[in-house]
Amino acid sequence: MFPHFISLSLFIPLLLFFNIFTHIVSADTLERRLTLADPGRVNKQVDALFEILHSQYGSEIQTRSALSKRQVSRQLHVALKKEKDEKLRILFVQFGGSGGDIGKSQSYLNYMKNEASYQDKIAQEAGLWRQIAQAFGGKKSTQYDLQLVIDCEYKKYLTEPTLAEWKADIDRCGETRIDFQNAIKLQMREFKPHVVIQGNALSKPYSPLKTGRDQYLEELMEPIQARVKLDTLVVINVKANYKRPYEINDPSRPDRRARYVLNQNDIHIIGQTADYFPDEMPADSWQTRIGRAPTAAMDAPPAALLQWVRKQKKVMYLGHGGRLRSREATLDSPTPVVQQFVEKRLNEPKSKDWSFIIFHNYKRAESDRASPITHNGRVYHMWFGSALLPLWEHPKIQIVMHHCGKGSFDDTILAGAAQICMPQNGFAHDMFDWSGEVNRLGLGVGLLEPEAITFEGGAKASDADYKGVQEPYSEAAVAAFDKAWATVSKNPKKYQSSTTQRKAALRNPTAGPLTVEIVNRMALGVLRRKQSPRPTPPDSDQGTPPKGSPQRSPERGGTEGGKGGKKGD
């Protein structure tokens, strides 16, 4: 028999080896689990994206099956060292948009900022082997140097933590749009990014400009696109709004078809799940859906509001998002259709157990000290700036009326509340799609007929001058709203089973990891193309894309068309 100390000397190394081995397996298993557990169907989207990019001649972008995320990170680190760069330089350019657009853009900003934290989270189950690997000179992960430029007029949508953390970058943007334009030029010249992430790069917020919104946006992007044409930069557009193929291929909107490209230098990713319209792939829409991107955390709901909610029997929330509307600044001036609806319910005996939260889409003046509680304690007025999901999750809030934006649509599902969805005209066409989905899935009532609500001046005034006056809402539309209320308020809880079925996809945190993966893979591609001169294209076809993928642009190897889609589902 071996002496006791010899047994221990053999046992401890074996135990250490077993621990290292199981942690290695655990790390790989965890990564696969994050990939395979995909109720939002987004990995299929990303797989298809990289199949298309890989097929483009000379792209040097590998498919996900050919190169793992870990291999991409290691090879990117090597490629950066060849450039004598220690970090991957990423410039985040935030254009104009609504509070929801910019709120979600802040999520992408935080994803890249906190990539190291994400890797630490993955490593928790595999901490031992990674510590040992690093101690013995293991491969380093890619590090990032991230800087921000934002349209000066839209700083008001940033959260206080974002304003504090990015103060130096935000201060460089100045106060005017000329300052914004100059800041982009300066960063492109001096920071020299490898990757530009463009938040909500749409021309619509610039409609009032005398020079023309499309021209202005082109001027803003000119220093970025100059680098794209030289193939020394990749651009990743991040947007909240998914445009379906029938919208992209609308023959009356050739400008839209020109903007939505898909090539080795320029792509669009959308912070939405793909369990809705799952057959619409990047080859059809030129966009890649990567999972729900939450709106960056705003202030917590006021303590007084939560205290008020707890005292009520049943609560309905009513609010329209979109652009901040100065017309709603005061206590007595909410959206008229909402105000009229609430006053009608307050005078109905059958609605006596209901109380109401009215949302004003404007920042309340700090000097306004009037009590937000009106109508004998049954109505609470709240203003822009507070997080809504934590409020809607309160069990007393049983119905949420909103403007059919995808963020509100998702958050109401997560909250488990019934929905009444009232689209806005002239804001985003997808609101009508989501209103239809509310009806199809039994989530509540979507108001598709006879008309959507309209706020006048949406394209006639600058953001600073915008009032947001509601245009008249017809008697038939008011009647439809009343009917929706009558239907949903009878038994709001019957809609909870439908919301439960959709929650898994929304809760799956894929948007952050997939954003990081896409950035790394595309950055590795552009660095490889720079470091390895591209061979002369063959006389024959220059690499045929997968069947059904968009056709390549002759100018940049990108796409000029998709298969198109039909309106509706």
XYZ file of C-alpha atoms in Angstrom:
569
model
C 0.000 0.000 0.000
C 1.255 3.487 -0.838
C 2.006 5.829 2.005
C -0.768 8.280 2.747
C 1.259 11.312 1.593
C 1.939 9.651 -1.800
C -1.786 9.073 -2.281
C -2.450 12.713 -1.648
C 0.355 13.792 -3.977
C -1.270 11.803 -6.786
C -4.810 12.775 -5.910
C -4.327 16.567 -5.850
C -2.886 16.867 -9.411
C -5.611 14.528 -10.686
C -8.235 16.644 -8.970
C -6.718 19.815 -10.405
C -6.615 18.292 -13.912
C -10.226 17.132 -13.609
C -11.287 20.587 -12.428
C -9.492 22.282 -15.326
C -10.904 19.796 -17.846
C -14.471 20.083 -16.621
C -14.258 23.873 -16.624
C -12.971 23.880 -20.188
C -15.873 21.664 -21.211
C -18.206 23.831 -19.134
C -17.051 27.002 -20.908
C -17.568 25.515 -24.374
C -20.881 24.017 -23.323
C -22.021 27.359 -21.957
C -21.095 29.115 -25.205
C -22.976 26.510 -27.233
C -25.958 26.763 -24.887
C -26.127 30.501 -25.390
C -26.112 29.879 -29.144
C -28.583 26.998 -29.270
C -31.179 28.276 -26.793
C -32.623 30.652 -29.313
C -36.361 31.259 -28.917
C -35.935 34.587 -30.718
C -34.558 32.797 -33.832
C -31.738 35.301 -34.187
C -28.786 32.946 -34.633
C -30.249 31.795 -37.929
C -30.262 35.459 -38.968
C -26.611 35.956 -38.014
C -25.581 32.678 -39.659
C -27.217 33.871 -42.877
C -25.513 37.273 -42.605
C -22.036 35.753 -42.481
C -22.826 33.250 -45.233
C -23.629 36.220 -47.475
C -20.561 38.229 -46.431
C -18.270 35.221 -46.790
C -19.562 34.598 -50.323
C -18.601 38.088 -51.488
C -15.359 37.972 -53.421
C -12.290 38.733 -51.326
C -14.256 39.653 -48.165
C -11.964 37.625 -45.849
C -14.988 37.243 -43.550
C -15.464 33.680 -42.325
C -18.738 31.917 -41.567
C -19.588 31.171 -37.977
C -19.160 27.441 -38.561
C -15.647 27.957 -39.938
C -14.315 30.228 -37.197
C -15.470 30.291 -33.581
C -15.883 33.495 -31.602
C -12.811 32.622 -29.551
C -10.733 32.123 -32.693
C -11.996 35.421 -34.116
C -10.976 37.247 -30.943
C -7.485 35.745 -31.008
C -6.932 36.402 -34.690
C -8.211 39.942 -34.351
C -5.702 40.552 -31.581
C -2.919 39.319 -33.872
C -4.154 41.448 -36.776
C -4.216 44.539 -34.571
C -0.639 43.899 -33.442
C 0.430 43.810 -37.086
C -1.052 47.307 -37.392
C 0.814 48.282 -34.199
C -2.549 48.893 -32.560
C -3.209 47.601 -29.083
C -6.955 48.198 -29.282
C -9.760 48.093 -31.808
C -10.898 51.685 -32.300
C -14.665 52.074 -32.508
C -16.466 55.363 -33.112
C -20.140 55.413 -32.116
C -22.027 58.102 -34.052
C -25.512 58.812 -32.731
C -27.829 60.567 -35.158
C -31.222 62.105 -34.441
C -34.275 60.103 -33.444
C -36.927 59.543 -30.830
C -36.345 58.789 -27.173
C -36.843 55.086 -27.928
C -34.341 55.122 -30.801
C -31.640 56.817 -28.780
C -32.480 54.857 -25.653
C -31.797 51.621 -27.508
C -28.651 53.065 -29.096
C -27.336 53.636 -25.595
C -27.732 49.899 -25.009
C -25.380 49.164 -27.908
C -22.953 51.755 -26.575
C -23.030 49.996 -23.216
C -22.627 46.557 -24.830
C -19.302 47.567 -26.338
C -18.222 49.467 -23.248
C -18.945 46.496 -21.016
C -17.641 43.710 -23.258
C -15.029 42.835 -20.661
C -17.789 42.436 -18.082
C -19.656 40.095 -20.421
C -16.568 37.919 -20.843
C -16.194 37.812 -17.068
C -19.785 36.602 -16.800
C -19.116 33.774 -19.246
C -15.941 32.922 -17.330
C -17.657 32.475 -13.979
C -18.273 28.798 -14.685
C -14.762 28.422 -16.106
C -12.785 30.713 -13.872
C -10.073 28.240 -12.850
C -8.875 27.128 -16.271
C -8.939 30.674 -17.653
C -6.901 31.967 -14.732
C -4.343 29.204 -15.317
C -4.267 29.852 -19.068
C -3.670 33.553 -18.501
C -0.986 32.827 -15.921
C 0.864 30.831 -18.558
C 0.617 33.479 -21.235
C -2.763 32.547 -22.701
C -4.248 34.451 -25.633
C -5.558 37.912 -24.889
C -9.067 38.987 -25.789
C -9.634 41.957 -28.035
C -9.753 45.281 -26.239
C -11.646 48.306 -27.413
C -11.063 52.037 -27.565
C -14.554 53.464 -27.876
C -15.497 57.092 -28.517
C -18.841 58.821 -29.029
C -20.186 61.598 -31.246
C -23.835 62.633 -30.942
C -26.147 65.051 -32.729
C -26.202 67.958 -30.300
C -29.979 68.448 -30.480
C -30.631 64.948 -29.165
C -28.523 65.026 -26.001
C -31.784 65.506 -24.079
C -32.632 61.827 -24.616
C -29.478 60.551 -22.935
C -29.701 59.137 -19.444
C -27.849 60.805 -16.586
C -25.297 57.946 -16.315
C -24.552 58.243 -20.040
C -24.176 62.016 -19.802
C -21.757 61.623 -16.906
C -19.696 58.747 -18.310
C -19.337 60.256 -21.783
C -19.159 63.915 -20.799
C -15.892 64.673 -22.608
C -17.131 63.104 -25.836
C -20.510 64.842 -25.629
C -18.922 68.221 -24.941
C -16.965 67.921 -28.184
C -20.227 67.859 -30.113
C -20.905 71.503 -29.318
C -24.408 72.943 -29.569
C -25.314 73.031 -33.265
C -25.558 70.577 -36.122
C -22.535 72.198 -37.748
C -20.643 71.292 -34.572
C -21.915 67.718 -34.934
C -20.691 67.578 -38.510
C -17.284 68.962 -37.546
C -16.996 66.510 -34.652
C -17.463 63.579 -37.042
C -14.791 64.956 -39.372
C -12.394 65.498 -36.468
C -12.827 61.990 -35.086
C -12.416 60.385 -38.490
C -9.224 62.346 -39.039
C -7.623 62.021 -35.593
C -9.155 58.964 -33.920
C -9.022 56.921 -37.163
C -11.520 54.217 -36.176
C -11.487 50.689 -37.526
C -15.260 50.443 -36.996
C -18.040 53.030 -37.000
C -21.304 52.132 -35.304
C -24.065 54.409 -36.572
C -27.039 54.767 -34.254
C -30.360 55.405 -36.029
C -28.807 56.775 -39.217
C -32.079 57.922 -40.769
C -32.843 61.087 -42.677
C -36.363 61.492 -41.277
C -35.384 63.455 -38.129
C -33.772 66.011 -40.452
C -36.923 66.620 -42.525
C -37.295 70.343 -41.635
C -33.839 71.294 -42.903
C -33.886 73.702 -45.826
C -30.997 71.887 -47.519
C -33.033 68.677 -47.654
C -32.834 65.839 -45.180
C -31.197 63.309 -47.521
C -28.532 65.780 -48.587
C -27.761 66.711 -44.990
C -27.405 63.079 -43.943
C -25.125 62.397 -46.915
C -22.936 65.351 -45.919
C -22.704 64.008 -42.372
C -21.683 60.574 -43.596
C -19.280 61.732 -46.303
C -16.054 61.392 -44.243
C -17.216 57.951 -43.078
C -18.204 56.751 -46.533
C -14.908 57.982 -47.988
C -13.120 55.433 -45.773
C -15.670 52.746 -46.638
C -14.947 53.212 -50.349
C -11.242 52.784 -49.631
C -12.069 49.534 -47.805
C -10.330 50.664 -44.620
C -13.426 50.901 -42.426
C -16.562 48.929 -41.618
C -19.877 50.558 -40.737
C -22.463 48.823 -38.584
C -25.828 50.572 -38.529
C -27.881 49.823 -35.407
C -31.578 50.619 -35.506
C -34.668 50.032 -33.420
C -37.056 49.864 -36.361
C -37.120 46.760 -38.586
C -38.322 47.488 -42.111
C -40.024 44.546 -43.742
C -39.128 43.545 -47.318
C -42.236 45.118 -48.821
C -41.170 48.460 -47.338
C -37.564 48.153 -48.491
C -38.661 47.294 -52.015
C -41.377 49.942 -52.248
C -40.922 51.309 -55.809
C -42.027 54.746 -54.638
C -39.032 54.878 -52.236
C -35.867 54.306 -54.301
C -33.943 56.327 -51.691
C -34.677 53.617 -49.140
C -33.398 50.874 -51.421
C -30.211 52.855 -51.918
C -29.620 53.232 -48.162
C -30.115 49.637 -47.108
C -26.981 47.818 -48.246
C -25.433 44.575 -47.109
C -21.767 44.105 -47.879
C -18.391 43.471 -46.286
C -18.096 47.140 -45.255
C -21.659 48.148 -44.437
C -24.492 46.288 -42.702
C -27.665 46.964 -40.677
C -28.476 45.199 -37.414
C -31.835 45.548 -35.686
C -32.472 45.165 -31.964
C -35.492 42.915 -32.378
C -36.191 39.213 -32.138
C -36.931 37.256 -35.307
C -39.745 35.088 -33.960
C -42.081 37.528 -35.717
C -41.903 37.206 -39.519
C -39.238 34.472 -39.069
C -39.008 33.651 -42.762
C -37.726 37.144 -43.578
C -33.959 36.738 -43.688
C -31.105 39.201 -44.348
C -31.256 38.273 -48.031
C -34.838 39.589 -48.106
C -34.648 42.717 -45.973
C -30.889 43.583 -45.976
C -31.148 43.712 -42.177
C -30.104 41.263 -39.461
C -32.204 40.943 -36.322
C -30.135 40.110 -33.252
C -32.621 40.100 -30.352
C -34.266 42.635 -28.104
C -32.115 45.649 -27.322
C -33.608 47.199 -24.191
C -33.897 50.932 -23.780
C -31.091 52.202 -21.566
C -32.176 52.514 -17.967
C -33.807 55.828 -17.214
C -34.706 57.056 -13.759
C -36.756 54.677 -11.650
C -40.477 55.448 -11.559
C -41.194 58.097 -8.892
C -41.682 56.598 -5.446
C -44.869 58.628 -5.074
C -46.252 57.049 -8.258
C -45.540 53.502 -7.080
C -47.083 54.305 -3.722
C -50.186 55.642 -5.507
C -50.412 52.500 -7.689
C -50.350 50.223 -4.645
C -53.440 51.965 -3.261
C -55.535 51.468 -6.401
C -57.704 48.465 -7.335
C -56.951 48.313 -11.070
C -54.830 50.673 -13.163
C -54.627 51.478 -16.873
C -51.603 53.288 -18.322
C -52.123 55.554 -21.352
C -49.348 57.200 -23.319
C -48.031 57.985 -26.785
C -44.289 57.986 -27.454
C -42.497 59.523 -30.423
C -40.966 62.986 -30.432
C -41.146 65.043 -27.254
C -44.222 67.253 -27.517
C -43.977 70.626 -25.770
C -47.747 70.957 -26.026
C -47.980 68.339 -23.238
C -45.723 70.184 -20.800
C -48.421 71.109 -18.300
C -50.709 69.101 -16.064
C -53.852 70.111 -17.942
C -52.565 69.427 -21.474
C -52.022 65.701 -22.098
C -52.759 64.141 -25.485
C -56.413 65.164 -26.104
C -57.652 61.725 -27.155
C -56.205 60.293 -23.936
C -57.653 63.063 -21.780
C -61.116 62.652 -23.305
C -60.996 58.879 -22.904
C -60.066 59.096 -19.220
C -62.699 61.693 -18.425
C -65.335 59.484 -20.038
C -64.237 56.474 -17.953
C -64.241 58.515 -14.740
C -67.924 59.289 -15.287
C -68.908 55.672 -15.975
C -70.233 53.737 -12.968
C -68.986 50.471 -14.488
C -65.423 51.812 -14.508
C -65.454 52.883 -10.866
C -62.747 50.373 -9.876
C -60.290 51.678 -12.463
C -57.649 54.364 -12.012
C -55.469 55.845 -14.757
C -51.880 56.927 -15.390
C -51.591 59.586 -18.111
C -48.166 59.966 -19.732
C -47.041 63.383 -20.979
C -44.329 62.991 -23.631
C -42.286 65.941 -22.409
C -39.835 66.637 -19.626
C -41.617 68.303 -16.740
C -40.133 71.599 -15.619
C -38.320 71.289 -12.294
C -40.105 74.418 -11.127
C -43.518 72.779 -11.595
C -44.532 71.766 -8.089
C -48.204 71.004 -8.760
C -49.407 67.626 -7.516
C -49.483 65.022 -10.323
C -52.611 63.477 -8.788
C -55.954 64.761 -10.078
C -59.626 63.787 -10.367
C -60.143 62.882 -6.712
C -57.077 60.696 -6.616
C -57.945 58.454 -9.596
C -55.525 59.945 -12.138
C -51.746 60.233 -11.898
C -49.824 62.321 -14.460
C -46.253 61.305 -15.312
C -43.685 62.846 -17.649
C -40.859 61.656 -19.900
C -37.696 60.466 -18.174
C -38.813 57.498 -16.062
C -38.355 53.839 -16.953
C -41.705 52.340 -17.919
C -41.121 48.581 -17.737
C -40.618 48.551 -13.926
C -43.878 50.484 -13.633
C -45.858 48.276 -16.031
C -44.681 45.164 -14.190
C -46.699 46.172 -11.120
C -49.593 43.691 -10.803
C -52.103 46.512 -10.347
C -51.363 47.794 -13.877
C -53.500 45.500 -16.002
C -53.831 47.428 -19.288
C -51.241 49.463 -21.182
C -52.302 51.727 -24.051
C -49.334 52.740 -26.206
C -48.345 53.909 -29.692
C -47.409 50.461 -31.099
C -43.666 51.032 -31.157
C -41.775 47.738 -30.943
C -40.180 48.740 -27.638
C -43.551 49.363 -26.010
C -44.973 46.227 -27.640
C -42.148 44.125 -26.160
C -42.169 45.744 -22.731
C -45.918 45.235 -22.341
C -45.439 41.539 -23.076
C -42.628 41.358 -20.505
C -44.858 43.118 -17.977
C -47.646 40.608 -18.573
C -50.252 43.322 -19.174
C -52.961 43.474 -21.810
C -52.368 45.936 -24.661
C -54.420 48.515 -26.477
C -52.262 49.626 -29.370
C -52.959 52.920 -31.216
C -50.535 53.559 -34.128
C -49.241 57.026 -34.991
C -49.340 58.354 -38.532
C -46.145 59.703 -40.049
C -43.825 58.143 -37.496
C -42.949 54.536 -38.364
C -44.873 52.131 -40.551
C -43.983 49.147 -38.379
C -46.512 50.396 -35.818
C -49.248 49.028 -38.069
C -47.490 45.658 -38.240
C -47.261 45.453 -34.454
C -50.856 46.553 -34.056
C -51.817 43.656 -36.305
C -49.674 41.282 -34.239
C -51.473 42.368 -31.051
C -54.718 41.144 -32.628
C -53.264 38.001 -34.233
C -51.572 36.780 -31.061
C -54.388 37.675 -28.672
C -52.308 40.191 -26.710
C -55.127 42.741 -26.569
C -56.618 45.002 -29.235
C -54.718 46.757 -32.005
C -56.511 49.755 -33.496
C -55.977 49.415 -37.232
C -59.251 51.014 -38.354
C -60.557 53.503 -39.174
C -57.493 55.720 -38.684
C -54.266 56.249 -36.752
C -53.583 59.178 -34.490
C -51.680 62.096 -36.024
C -49.623 64.865 -34.424
C -49.387 67.802 -36.778
C -46.119 69.455 -37.668
C -44.117 66.224 -37.532
C -42.182 67.120 -40.675
C -42.784 70.845 -40.650
C -40.808 72.086 -37.693
C -37.383 71.637 -36.194
C -37.143 69.593 -33.036
C -36.734 72.750 -30.954
C -39.973 74.243 -32.338
C -42.032 71.066 -32.365
C -45.293 71.340 -30.417
C -46.902 68.007 -31.198
C -50.488 69.208 -31.416
C -52.861 66.294 -31.958
C -54.978 66.558 -35.074
C -58.727 65.849 -34.787
C -59.565 62.208 -34.112
C -62.788 61.139 -35.846
C -65.883 59.936 -34.002
C -65.453 56.532 -35.607
C -61.875 56.291 -34.309
C -62.977 57.341 -30.816
C -65.706 54.686 -30.957
C -63.098 52.058 -31.914
C -60.975 53.097 -28.933
C -63.977 52.829 -26.613
C -64.806 49.388 -28.033
C -61.210 48.224 -27.470
C -61.469 49.324 -23.849
C -64.787 47.523 -23.396
C -63.275 44.339 -24.816
C -60.020 44.317 -22.876
C -61.248 45.693 -19.540
C -63.782 42.845 -19.104
C -60.998 40.414 -18.260
C -57.455 41.754 -18.769
C -55.890 38.680 -17.189
C -57.087 36.393 -19.984
C -54.385 37.931 -22.191
C -51.587 36.935 -19.812
C -51.240 33.436 -21.260
C -50.461 34.941 -24.669
C -47.806 37.207 -23.176
C -46.203 34.296 -21.305
C -45.598 32.419 -24.555
C -43.622 35.347 -26.006
C -41.466 36.256 -23.005
C -38.684 33.704 -23.467
C -37.473 35.265 -26.720
C -37.472 38.762 -25.250
C -35.609 37.714 -22.125
C -32.865 35.874 -23.994
C -29.888 38.310 -23.857
C -28.563 37.849 -27.386
C -28.322 41.461 -28.614
C -25.181 42.341 -26.645
C -23.086 39.244 -27.404
C -24.127 39.214 -31.061
C -23.274 42.901 -31.482
C -19.792 42.236 -30.130
C -19.401 39.155 -32.329
C -20.479 41.029 -35.461
C -18.087 43.896 -34.707
C -15.190 41.491 -34.198
C -15.838 39.407 -37.314
C -16.243 42.409 -39.597
C -13.214 44.174 -38.096
C -11.096 41.067 -38.633
C -12.252 40.980 -42.247
C -11.287 44.570 -43.010
C -7.875 44.181 -41.332
C -7.158 41.002 -43.272
C -8.104 42.660 -46.542
C -5.742 45.496 -45.711
C -2.885 43.197 -44.744
C -3.344 40.705 -47.574
C -3.706 42.399 -50.976
C -6.755 41.131 -52.751
C -6.029 38.894 -55.766
C -7.200 39.950 -59.175
C -10.858 38.977 -59.624
C -11.314 35.990 -61.930
C -12.980 36.518 -65.273
C -15.804 34.270 -64.190
C -18.255 34.962 -61.389
C -16.559 36.641 -58.415
C -17.910 34.297 -55.776
C -21.596 33.514 -55.990
C -23.685 34.418 -52.950
C -25.917 31.763 -51.410
C -29.205 31.085 -53.124
C -31.671 33.843 -52.376
C -29.054 36.305 -51.122
C -28.968 39.910 -52.314
C -27.061 40.767 -55.470
C -23.687 42.434 -55.061
C -23.179 46.071 -55.856
C -20.650 46.468 -58.685
C -19.143 49.423 -56.817
C -18.435 47.953 -53.398
C -19.221 44.256 -53.628
C -22.427 44.878 -51.716
C -26.085 44.350 -52.403
C -28.526 46.228 -54.520
C -31.659 44.210 -54.053
C -33.482 41.508 -52.156
C -36.207 39.063 -52.952
C -38.855 41.492 -51.822
C -41.825 40.754 -49.667
C -45.558 41.011 -49.595
C -47.455 43.319 -47.375
C -48.908 41.540 -44.425
C -47.989 38.178 -42.976
